Coordinates of C-alpha atoms and ligand atoms in Angstrom, one line a residue:
M13 CA 20.8 2.5 -10.6
S14 CA 17.3 1.6 -11.8
D15 CA 17.6 -1.3 -14.2
L16 CA 14.4 -2.5 -15.9
D17 CA 16.2 -4.8 -18.4
G18 CA 18.1 -6.5 -15.6
A19 CA 14.9 -7.0 -13.6
I20 CA 13.1 -8.6 -16.6
E21 CA 16.0 -11.0 -17.2
L22 CA 15.9 -12.0 -13.5
L23 CA 12.2 -12.5 -13.5
R24 CA 12.1 -14.4 -16.8
A25 CA 14.7 -16.9 -15.5
A26 CA 13.1 -17.4 -12.1
T27 CA 11.5 -20.7 -11.0
D28 CA 11.0 -19.8 -7.3
V29 CA 10.1 -16.3 -6.3
T30 CA 9.3 -14.8 -2.9
L31 CA 7.5 -11.4 -3.1
L32 CA 7.4 -9.2 0.0
A33 CA 5.3 -6.1 0.9
H34 CA 6.2 -3.6 3.7
V35 CA 4.8 -4.1 7.2
H36 CA 1.1 -3.2 7.6
P37 CA 0.8 -3.5 3.8
D38 CA -1.5 -1.1 1.9
A39 CA -3.1 -1.7 -1.5
D40 CA -0.1 -0.5 -3.4
A41 CA 2.4 -2.8 -1.6
L42 CA 0.2 -5.9 -1.6
G43 CA -1.5 -5.2 -4.9
S44 CA 1.9 -4.8 -6.5
A45 CA 3.2 -8.0 -5.0
L46 CA 0.1 -10.0 -5.9
A47 CA 0.0 -8.7 -9.5
L48 CA 3.6 -9.6 -10.2
G49 CA 3.3 -12.8 -8.2
L50 CA 0.2 -13.9 -10.2
A51 CA 2.0 -13.3 -13.5
L52 CA 5.0 -15.4 -12.4
H53 CA 2.8 -18.1 -10.9
R54 CA 1.0 -18.4 -14.2
S55 CA 4.2 -18.8 -16.1
G56 CA 5.0 -21.8 -13.9
A57 CA 7.2 -20.4 -11.1
T58 CA 6.7 -21.4 -7.5
V59 CA 5.5 -18.1 -5.9
R60 CA 4.8 -16.9 -2.4
V61 CA 3.7 -13.5 -1.2
S62 CA 4.1 -12.3 2.3
F63 CA 4.7 -9.4 4.8
G64 CA 6.3 -9.1 8.2
E65 CA 3.4 -7.9 10.3
P66 CA 0.6 -8.0 11.4
E67 CA -0.2 -11.7 11.2
S68 CA -3.5 -11.4 9.4
V69 CA -4.1 -10.0 5.9
P70 CA -6.1 -6.7 5.8
E71 CA -9.7 -7.8 5.0
T72 CA -10.1 -5.3 2.2
L73 CA -7.0 -6.7 0.4
R74 CA -7.9 -10.4 0.7
P75 CA -9.9 -10.5 -2.5
L76 CA -6.8 -9.5 -4.5
D77 CA -5.2 -12.9 -3.8
Y78 CA -6.9 -14.8 -6.7
A79 CA -4.4 -17.6 -6.8
G80 CA -3.9 -18.2 -3.0
L81 CA -0.3 -16.9 -3.1
L82 CA -0.2 -15.3 0.4
V83 CA 1.7 -17.3 3.0
P84 CA 2.3 -16.4 6.7
A85 CA 5.6 -14.6 7.4
A86 CA 6.9 -17.7 9.2
E87 CA 6.8 -19.6 5.9
V88 CA 9.1 -17.3 4.1
P89 CA 12.4 -19.1 3.5
M90 CA 15.6 -17.7 4.9
D91 CA 17.4 -18.0 1.6
A92 CA 15.0 -17.7 -1.3
P93 CA 16.7 -17.8 -4.8
L94 CA 14.9 -14.6 -5.8
L95 CA 13.4 -12.1 -3.3
V96 CA 11.3 -9.2 -4.7
C97 CA 10.6 -6.4 -2.3
L98 CA 7.7 -4.1 -3.3
D99 CA 6.8 -0.5 -2.2
T100 CA 9.4 -0.9 0.6
G101 CA 12.0 1.9 0.8
S102 CA 14.3 0.2 3.3
V103 CA 15.1 -3.2 4.9
E104 CA 13.6 -1.9 8.2
R105 CA 10.2 -1.5 6.5
L106 CA 10.2 -5.3 6.0
G107 CA 10.0 -5.6 9.8
P108 CA 10.7 -9.2 11.0
L109 CA 11.3 -10.3 7.4
G110 CA 14.2 -7.9 6.9
S111 CA 16.6 -10.7 7.7
R112 CA 15.6 -12.4 4.5
V113 CA 17.4 -9.8 2.4
A114 CA 20.8 -10.6 3.9
G115 CA 19.9 -14.3 4.0
T116 CA 19.1 -14.3 0.3
V117 CA 22.3 -12.5 -0.6
A118 CA 24.4 -14.7 1.6
A119 CA 23.0 -17.8 -0.2
G120 CA 23.9 -16.3 -3.6
G121 CA 20.4 -15.3 -4.5
S122 CA 19.1 -12.0 -5.9
V123 CA 17.1 -9.3 -4.3
L124 CA 15.0 -7.1 -6.6
V125 CA 13.6 -3.9 -5.2
V126 CA 10.6 -2.4 -7.0
D127 CA 9.7 0.9 -5.3
H128 CA 8.7 4.6 -5.7
H129 CA 9.9 6.1 -2.4
A130 CA 12.4 9.0 -2.7
S131 CA 14.0 7.7 0.5
N132 CA 14.7 4.3 -1.0
T133 CA 18.1 3.0 0.3
F134 CA 18.9 0.7 -2.7
Y135 CA 19.3 -2.3 -0.5
G136 CA 18.9 -5.0 -3.2
T137 CA 21.1 -6.5 -5.9
H138 CA 18.7 -5.2 -8.6
H139 CA 16.5 -2.2 -8.6
V140 CA 13.5 -0.8 -10.4
V141 CA 13.1 2.4 -8.3
D142 CA 11.6 5.6 -9.6
E143 CA 10.5 8.3 -7.2
H144 CA 8.5 9.9 -9.9
A145 CA 6.2 6.9 -10.3
V146 CA 2.8 7.6 -8.8
A147 CA 2.6 4.1 -7.3
T148 CA 4.7 1.0 -7.2
A149 CA 1.8 -0.6 -9.0
A150 CA 2.6 1.6 -12.0
L151 CA 6.2 0.2 -12.0
V152 CA 4.8 -3.3 -11.9
A153 CA 2.6 -2.5 -14.9
Q154 CA 5.8 -1.4 -16.7
I155 CA 7.5 -4.7 -15.8
L156 CA 4.5 -6.8 -17.0
D157 CA 4.4 -4.8 -20.2
A158 CA 8.1 -5.4 -20.8
M159 CA 7.5 -9.1 -20.1
D160 CA 4.6 -9.2 -22.6
V161 CA 2.1 -10.3 -20.0
A162 CA -1.4 -9.4 -21.0
L163 CA -3.3 -7.5 -18.4
D164 CA -6.5 -9.5 -17.7
E165 CA -9.0 -8.6 -15.0
P166 CA -7.3 -10.2 -11.9
L167 CA -4.0 -8.6 -12.8
A168 CA -5.6 -5.3 -13.7
R169 CA -7.6 -5.2 -10.4
C170 CA -4.4 -5.7 -8.3
I171 CA -2.7 -2.8 -10.2
Y172 CA -5.8 -0.6 -10.1
A173 CA -5.9 -1.1 -6.3
G174 CA -2.4 0.4 -5.9
L175 CA -3.0 3.2 -8.4
V176 CA -6.3 4.5 -7.1
T177 CA -5.1 4.5 -3.4
D178 CA -1.6 5.9 -3.9
T179 CA -2.8 8.7 -6.3
G180 CA -5.6 9.9 -3.9
S181 CA -8.3 8.6 -6.2
F182 CA -6.3 9.9 -9.3
R183 CA -5.9 13.5 -7.9
R184 CA -2.2 13.0 -8.0
A185 CA -2.3 11.2 -11.3
T186 CA -0.3 12.0 -14.5
P187 CA -1.5 11.7 -18.0
E188 CA 0.3 8.3 -18.1
T189 CA -1.6 7.2 -15.0
H190 CA -4.9 7.8 -16.8
L191 CA -3.7 6.0 -19.9
L192 CA -2.8 3.0 -17.7
A193 CA -6.1 3.2 -15.8
A194 CA -8.0 3.2 -19.1
R195 CA -6.3 -0.1 -20.0
L196 CA -7.2 -1.5 -16.6
L197 CA -10.9 -0.5 -17.0
A198 CA -10.9 -2.0 -20.5
A199 CA -9.6 -5.3 -18.9
G200 CA -12.8 -5.4 -16.8
V201 CA -12.0 -3.6 -13.6
D202 CA -15.1 -2.0 -11.9
P203 CA -13.7 1.3 -10.7
D204 CA -16.6 2.2 -8.5
E205 CA -16.8 -1.1 -6.7
T206 CA -13.0 -1.5 -6.4
A207 CA -12.5 1.9 -4.9
R208 CA -15.5 1.7 -2.6
K209 CA -14.5 -1.6 -1.1
L210 CA -10.9 -0.4 -0.7
M211 CA -11.5 3.0 0.7
E212 CA -15.1 3.7 1.7
A213 CA -16.7 0.6 3.2
H214 CA -16.4 0.8 7.0
P215 CA -18.3 -1.0 9.8
F216 CA -20.7 1.0 12.0
A217 CA -18.3 0.8 14.9
W218 CA -16.0 3.2 12.8
L219 CA -18.4 6.1 13.5
G220 CA -18.1 5.6 17.3
M221 CA -14.3 5.3 17.1
L222 CA -14.2 8.5 15.0
S223 CA -16.3 10.5 17.4
G224 CA -13.8 9.9 20.2
V225 CA -10.6 10.3 18.1
L226 CA -11.8 13.4 16.2
G227 CA -13.2 14.9 19.4
R228 CA -9.6 15.2 20.7
A229 CA -8.1 16.6 17.5
Q230 CA -5.9 19.7 18.1
L231 CA -5.0 22.6 15.8
A232 CA -1.6 24.2 16.2
P233 CA -1.8 27.2 13.9
S234 CA 1.8 28.4 14.4
A235 CA 3.4 25.0 13.7
A236 CA 5.4 24.4 10.6
G237 CA 6.4 28.1 10.3
G238 CA 2.8 29.3 10.5
R239 CA 1.4 26.7 8.0
G240 CA -0.3 24.9 10.8
L241 CA -0.6 21.4 12.1
V242 CA -3.8 19.5 12.9
Y243 CA -3.4 16.2 14.8
T244 CA -5.0 13.6 16.9
Y245 CA -4.1 10.1 18.2
V246 CA -5.7 6.7 18.3
T247 CA -5.0 4.4 21.3
Q248 CA -5.2 0.6 21.2
Q249 CA -8.4 1.1 23.3
D250 CA -9.9 3.3 20.6
A251 CA -9.0 0.7 18.0
R252 CA -10.3 -2.4 19.8
D253 CA -13.5 -2.8 17.7
V254 CA -12.3 -1.9 14.3
R255 CA -10.0 -3.2 11.6
P256 CA -6.6 -1.6 10.7
E257 CA -8.4 -0.2 7.6
E258 CA -10.5 2.1 9.9
I259 CA -7.5 3.3 11.8
E260 CA -5.6 4.1 8.5
S261 CA -8.5 6.2 7.2
V262 CA -8.5 8.6 10.2
V263 CA -5.7 10.8 8.7
D264 CA -7.8 11.3 5.5
I265 CA -10.5 13.0 7.6
V266 CA -8.1 14.9 9.9
R267 CA -6.2 16.4 7.0
T268 CA -9.3 18.0 5.6
A269 CA -9.1 20.8 8.3
H270 CA -8.1 23.6 5.9
E271 CA -6.5 25.8 8.6
A272 CA -3.5 23.4 8.7
E273 CA -1.2 22.4 5.8
V274 CA 0.2 19.5 7.8
A275 CA -1.8 16.7 9.4
A276 CA -0.6 14.0 11.8
V277 CA -2.3 10.9 13.3
F278 CA -0.4 9.0 16.0
K279 CA -1.6 5.4 16.0
E280 CA -0.7 3.2 19.0
V281 CA 0.4 -0.1 17.4
G282 CA 1.7 -1.7 20.6
P283 CA 1.9 -0.6 24.2
A284 CA 3.3 2.9 24.0
R285 CA 4.5 2.3 20.5
W286 CA 3.2 4.7 17.9
S287 CA 3.1 4.6 14.2
V288 CA 2.7 8.2 12.9
S289 CA 1.1 9.2 9.6
L290 CA 2.0 12.6 8.2
R291 CA 0.2 14.3 5.3
S292 CA 0.7 17.7 3.8
V293 CA -0.6 20.0 1.1
A294 CA 1.4 22.5 -0.9
D295 CA 4.8 23.5 0.3
V296 CA 5.6 21.3 3.3
D297 CA 7.8 18.3 2.6
V298 CA 6.7 15.8 5.3
Q299 CA 9.1 13.2 4.0
E300 CA 12.0 15.3 5.2
V301 CA 10.4 15.6 8.6
A302 CA 9.7 11.8 8.8
V303 CA 13.3 11.0 7.8
S304 CA 14.6 13.3 10.6
L305 CA 12.5 11.3 13.0
G306 CA 13.7 7.9 11.6
G307 CA 11.0 7.2 9.0
G308 CA 10.4 7.9 5.4
G309 CA 7.8 8.2 2.7
H310 CA 6.9 10.8 0.1
R311 CA 6.7 14.6 -0.1
R312 CA 3.0 14.7 0.9
A313 CA 2.6 11.4 2.7
A314 CA 5.2 10.1 5.1
G315 CA 5.5 8.3 8.4
Y316 CA 7.7 7.1 11.2
T317 CA 7.5 5.1 14.5
A318 CA 8.1 6.4 18.0
E319 CA 8.1 4.9 21.5
G320 CA 6.9 6.3 24.8
P321 CA 4.1 8.4 26.1
I322 CA 2.2 10.4 23.6
E323 CA 2.8 14.0 24.8
P324 CA 6.6 14.1 24.3
I325 CA 6.1 12.4 20.9
I326 CA 3.8 15.2 19.9
S327 CA 6.2 17.8 21.1
R328 CA 9.0 16.2 19.2
L329 CA 7.0 16.4 16.0
L330 CA 6.2 20.1 16.6
E331 CA 10.0 20.7 17.1
A332 CA 10.9 18.8 13.9
L333 CA 8.3 20.8 12.0
S334 CA 9.7 24.1 13.2
S335 CA 13.3 23.4 12.3
Ligands
5GP411 P1 0.9 5.8 6.0 O1 0.7 7.1 6.8 O2 -0.1 5.7 4.9 O3 1.1 4.6 6.8 O4 2.3 6.0 5.2 C1 2.5 7.1 4.4 C2 3.9 6.9 3.7 O5 4.9 7.0 4.7 C3 4.1 5.6 3.0 O6 4.8 5.9 1.8 C4 4.9 4.7 3.9 O7 5.7 3.9 3.2 C5 5.7 5.8 4.7 N1 5.8 5.3 6.1 C6 4.9 5.2 7.0 N2 5.4 4.8 8.2 C7 6.7 4.7 8.0 C8 7.8 4.3 8.9 O8 7.6 3.9 10.1 N3 9.0 4.3 8.3 C9 9.2 4.6 7.0 N4 10.5 4.6 6.6 N5 8.3 5.0 6.2 C10 7.0 5.0 6.7
MN412 MN1 3.2 3.1 -2.7

């Protein structure tokens, strides 16, 4: 299924490569795409990196685009010769760019999927998929090593961005993750500055937004078979003065309530359209829950989208957690 050699052969021969991250890209998705894109760009290929939505690039991730490889979704060709999808478990997670997968295949091109989601649907023609990888960025580092690409500071910073965020600041790291991180630091990455800018630097308006959103948090101690659920929601009105980065960070605060092993944040991404972030500690597999509600993710971090008023959506999650 997973075929590193096939992927390397494909990448070495490529002269035109389109790399895609999932919708609302995070540091792992975009860092991975930009790292691989930069390496291919340097070896002379025409490279573009994009994602389906939103229209703008998350501010904290912009500095990772050293070579100006990012293009708007509208500029992604319908039938690229080689499409590489990173950190994206299914075609649906490409959002409006999902059509490019079938377009590429129909035109005789190749689709390489590089990902670490257990829920990956193997929708490409070639796959480097390993659910045990701590981050897609770690898989990209393996690919670059196999291609004999030296990890200099720009490449290293893109990979570090994915590693530090997806491992929860290395709390879910393996010995191999630390060995890779050591190489990235040796290449010149500043770990404190990189992590702070990615995860801790928020505008003052964040504090006001948090006070409203955290003030309505609820604890359901009997949810998830007595393991407990803590949750809140963020409306578009709450989100009006802050960046997506601030909205994404809410779940990291909510999940610190130790009476609950599961945390959920419902984020209103369009009128009555909610993107739901699930987190768990210990025994609860939130990926299973997310999949049952049409989403996906990992054992301890997963998500799905839902439409309609918030109350029934909360009830549906409580039901899914108790089954
Ligand atoms: P986050 O809560 O940080 O947005 O996402 C946590 C995990 O769940 C990530 O691995 C992400 O890919 C996955 N995820 C989040 N939302 C969705 C969704 O709507 N559909 C699917 N399939 N996965 C999602
Ligand atoms: Mn990831």
